[in-house]
Short mmCIF file of C-alpha atoms in Angstrom, two decimals:
data_model
loop_
_atom_site.label_atom_id
_atom_site.label_comp_id
_atom_site.label_asym_id
_atom_site.label_seq_id
_atom_site.Cartn_x
_atom_site.Cartn_y
_atom_site.Cartn_z
CA MET A 1 -3.03 -46.94 -33.42
CA GLY A 2 -1.88 -45.61 -30.45
CA PRO A 3 -3.59 -43.53 -28.07
CA PRO A 4 -4.30 -39.90 -28.94
CA GLU A 5 -2.11 -37.59 -28.54
CA PRO A 6 -3.03 -35.13 -25.49
CA ARG A 7 -4.22 -32.20 -27.71
CA GLN A 8 -6.25 -34.41 -29.50
CA LEU A 9 -7.65 -35.58 -26.77
CA PHE A 10 -8.06 -31.96 -25.03
CA GLU A 11 -9.96 -31.55 -28.77
CA GLU A 12 -12.41 -34.10 -29.08
CA ILE A 13 -13.33 -33.94 -24.88
CA TYR A 14 -13.93 -30.12 -25.19
CA LEU A 15 -15.87 -30.13 -28.09
CA ALA A 16 -17.70 -34.12 -27.28
CA HIS A 17 -18.57 -31.40 -23.82
CA TYR A 18 -18.24 -27.91 -24.19
CA PRO A 19 -21.99 -27.10 -24.77
CA ALA A 20 -22.97 -28.85 -21.37
CA VAL A 21 -20.53 -28.08 -19.15
CA SER A 22 -21.32 -24.04 -20.33
CA GLY A 23 -24.95 -24.15 -19.58
CA TYR A 24 -24.46 -25.19 -16.56
CA ILE A 25 -21.99 -22.78 -15.18
CA ALA A 26 -24.66 -20.20 -17.66
CA ARG A 27 -27.58 -21.52 -14.84
CA ARG A 28 -25.07 -20.64 -11.73
CA THR A 29 -23.91 -17.26 -12.29
CA ASP A 30 -25.62 -13.86 -12.73
CA SER A 31 -23.08 -12.19 -15.74
CA PRO A 32 -21.90 -13.32 -19.05
CA ASP A 33 -18.31 -12.65 -17.71
CA ASP A 34 -18.14 -14.89 -14.88
CA THR A 35 -19.84 -17.54 -16.58
CA ALA A 36 -16.45 -17.63 -19.97
CA ASP A 37 -14.61 -17.23 -16.75
CA VAL A 38 -15.34 -20.05 -15.09
CA ILE A 39 -15.57 -22.52 -18.07
CA SER A 40 -12.65 -20.99 -19.60
CA GLU A 41 -11.05 -22.49 -15.33
CA THR A 42 -13.15 -25.19 -16.24
CA PHE A 43 -11.44 -26.67 -19.34
CA THR A 44 -7.89 -24.98 -18.16
CA THR A 45 -7.92 -27.32 -15.58
CA ALA A 46 -9.13 -30.55 -17.53
CA TRP A 47 -6.06 -29.05 -19.82
CA ARG A 48 -4.32 -29.15 -16.50
CA ARG A 49 -5.46 -32.72 -15.16
CA LEU A 50 -5.83 -34.45 -18.83
CA ALA A 51 -4.60 -37.48 -17.49
CA ASP A 52 -7.39 -38.12 -14.73
CA ILE A 53 -10.09 -37.51 -16.59
CA PRO A 54 -11.81 -41.06 -17.53
CA SER A 55 -13.18 -41.82 -20.45
CA GLY A 56 -16.50 -41.61 -22.00
CA GLU A 57 -20.18 -40.28 -19.90
CA GLU A 58 -17.78 -39.57 -17.57
CA ALA A 59 -15.31 -37.41 -17.94
CA LYS A 60 -18.29 -34.66 -18.12
CA LEU A 61 -19.14 -35.26 -15.09
CA TRP A 62 -16.11 -34.85 -14.51
CA LEU A 63 -15.81 -31.30 -16.16
CA TYR A 64 -18.70 -30.60 -13.95
CA GLY A 65 -17.52 -31.68 -10.86
CA VAL A 66 -14.51 -29.49 -11.40
CA ALA A 67 -16.92 -26.19 -12.65
CA ARG A 68 -18.86 -27.29 -9.40
CA ARG A 69 -15.51 -26.45 -7.05
CA ILE A 70 -14.52 -23.31 -9.64
CA LEU A 71 -17.74 -22.14 -9.22
CA ALA A 72 -17.60 -22.55 -5.28
CA ASN A 73 -14.44 -20.80 -4.73
CA HIS A 74 -16.05 -17.85 -7.00
CA TYR A 75 -18.71 -17.80 -4.71
CA ARG A 76 -16.67 -17.42 -2.42
CA ALA A 77 -14.01 -14.84 -3.59
CA GLU A 78 -16.98 -12.78 -4.64
CA SER A 79 -18.46 -12.92 -1.45
CA ARG A 80 -15.35 -11.75 0.17
CA ARG A 81 -15.20 -8.97 -2.60
CA SER A 82 -18.78 -7.81 -1.77
CA ALA A 83 -18.18 -8.24 2.26
CA LEU A 84 -14.49 -5.65 2.06
CA ALA A 85 -17.06 -3.63 -0.43
CA VAL A 86 -19.23 -2.97 1.95
CA ARG A 87 -16.55 -2.16 4.99
CA LEU A 88 -14.99 -0.28 3.41
CA ARG A 89 -18.22 2.32 2.24
CA ALA A 90 -18.76 2.56 5.46
CA ASP A 91 -15.77 3.73 6.50
CA LEU A 92 -15.19 5.79 4.32
CA THR A 93 -18.38 7.50 5.05
CA HIS A 94 -18.06 7.88 8.41
CA TRP A 95 -14.87 9.20 7.50
CA ALA A 96 -15.92 11.78 4.93
CA HIS A 97 -18.32 12.59 7.01
CA SER A 98 -16.54 13.53 10.08
CA VAL A 99 -13.08 15.11 8.46
CA VAL A 100 -13.87 16.15 5.05
CA GLU A 101 -17.05 17.75 5.76
CA ARG A 102 -15.58 19.60 8.56
CA GLU A 103 -12.02 20.79 6.95
CA THR A 104 -14.76 21.89 3.65
CA ASP A 105 -17.48 23.99 6.17
CA ALA A 106 -14.40 25.61 8.47
CA ALA A 107 -12.75 26.49 4.52
CA ARG A 108 -16.81 27.99 2.74
CA GLU A 109 -16.44 30.43 6.40
CA ALA A 110 -12.91 31.07 6.36
CA PHE A 111 -13.49 32.26 2.33
CA ALA A 112 -17.21 33.96 3.59
CA ARG A 113 -15.70 36.69 5.84
CA LEU A 114 -13.06 37.66 3.67
CA SER A 115 -13.95 41.03 2.00
CA ASP A 116 -15.92 40.73 -1.84
CA ASP A 117 -13.47 41.75 -3.49
CA ASP A 118 -10.86 39.34 -2.46
CA ARG A 119 -13.50 36.59 -2.65
CA GLU A 120 -13.30 38.00 -6.49
CA LEU A 121 -9.79 37.77 -6.86
CA LEU A 122 -10.18 34.18 -5.31
CA SER A 123 -13.21 33.11 -8.15
CA LEU A 124 -11.01 34.55 -10.65
CA VAL A 125 -8.29 32.43 -10.40
CA GLY A 126 -9.47 29.19 -8.64
CA TRP A 127 -12.80 29.20 -10.73
CA GLU A 128 -12.30 30.83 -14.00
CA GLY A 129 -8.48 29.68 -14.40
CA LEU A 130 -7.54 33.65 -15.24
CA ASN A 131 -4.01 34.33 -15.09
CA THR A 132 -2.73 37.82 -13.62
CA ALA A 133 -2.30 38.99 -17.20
CA GLU A 134 -5.93 38.53 -17.79
CA ILE A 135 -7.31 39.65 -13.94
CA ALA A 136 -6.08 42.95 -14.67
CA LYS A 137 -8.36 43.04 -17.60
CA VAL A 138 -11.44 41.75 -16.39
CA LEU A 139 -10.60 44.76 -13.46
CA GLY A 140 -9.22 47.17 -15.26
CA CYS A 141 -5.68 47.53 -13.64
CA SER A 142 -2.07 46.77 -14.39
CA GLY A 143 -0.86 43.59 -13.92
CA GLY A 144 1.25 44.55 -10.86
CA ALA A 145 -1.73 45.68 -9.15
CA ALA A 146 -3.42 42.03 -9.86
CA ARG A 147 -0.72 40.51 -8.89
CA LEU A 148 -0.16 42.23 -5.78
CA ARG A 149 -4.35 42.43 -4.94
CA LEU A 150 -4.42 38.58 -5.11
CA HIS A 151 -1.02 37.62 -2.95
CA ARG A 152 -3.19 39.29 -0.66
CA ALA A 153 -5.93 38.14 -1.23
CA ARG A 154 -4.06 34.86 -0.93
CA LYS A 155 -2.68 36.21 2.16
CA ARG A 156 -5.53 36.53 4.33
CA LEU A 157 -6.81 33.32 3.36
CA ALA A 158 -4.46 31.49 4.24
CA ALA A 159 -5.02 33.36 7.61
CA GLU A 160 -9.03 32.66 7.80
CA LEU A 161 -7.93 29.30 7.36
CA ALA A 162 -4.45 28.85 9.89
CA ALA A 163 -8.03 30.19 12.81
CA ALA A 164 -9.95 28.05 11.41
CA ASP A 165 -7.48 25.07 12.74
CA LEU A 166 -7.27 23.20 9.90
CA ASP A 167 -4.13 21.54 8.44
CA LEU A 168 -3.15 23.83 5.87
CA ASN A 169 -0.67 21.29 4.87
CA ARG A 170 -3.62 20.32 2.51
CA TYR A 171 -4.44 23.09 0.56
CA GLY A 172 -0.08 23.43 -0.39
CA SER A 173 3.02 24.79 1.47
CA ARG A 174 1.94 28.81 -0.68
CA ALA A 175 -0.59 28.21 2.05
CA VAL A 176 0.86 27.37 4.69
CA ALA A 177 4.22 29.97 3.60
CA LEU A 178 1.62 32.65 3.54
CA ALA A 179 -0.06 31.99 6.41
CA LYS A 180 3.06 32.49 8.34
CA GLU A 181 3.80 35.05 6.43
CA SER A 182 0.42 37.28 8.34
CA SER A 183 1.27 36.42 11.39
#
């Protein structure tokens, strides 16, 4: 009878040392997902390097060494991800406050400068999601009159946005066209 075949040898090593290796890893990780990932990678390495695994109790120590290196790689990667996340959060916070707030405030101010009727029309479309036929019913006018009023209100809003020196491309090509129409 010759040496065991690779699959049988791996199964023997796995069954003999899984409890010890999984406990070793679980005590050194913060989440069950991380534990499962490191265990999986440890035994994948064992399968790939089956010929390098010593026999007997030395196999457990070899697996601990593999798990230790995989954990070190895991911690380095986690540290890089955390540092990147912190840097991105800082960049996004800076960008959000400097650009978006200014534009949002300017857009609100432009909207506030419109007449009550224009704000109501635009609110019925933007916030309530009504189409011109539904707006006509709410306002008690014909569909054509509702379309014309809405067009004029959009045109006035585009002009206010343009006057606030905002990038109208952020509001769509229609806003750009309406601003050009009103100037």
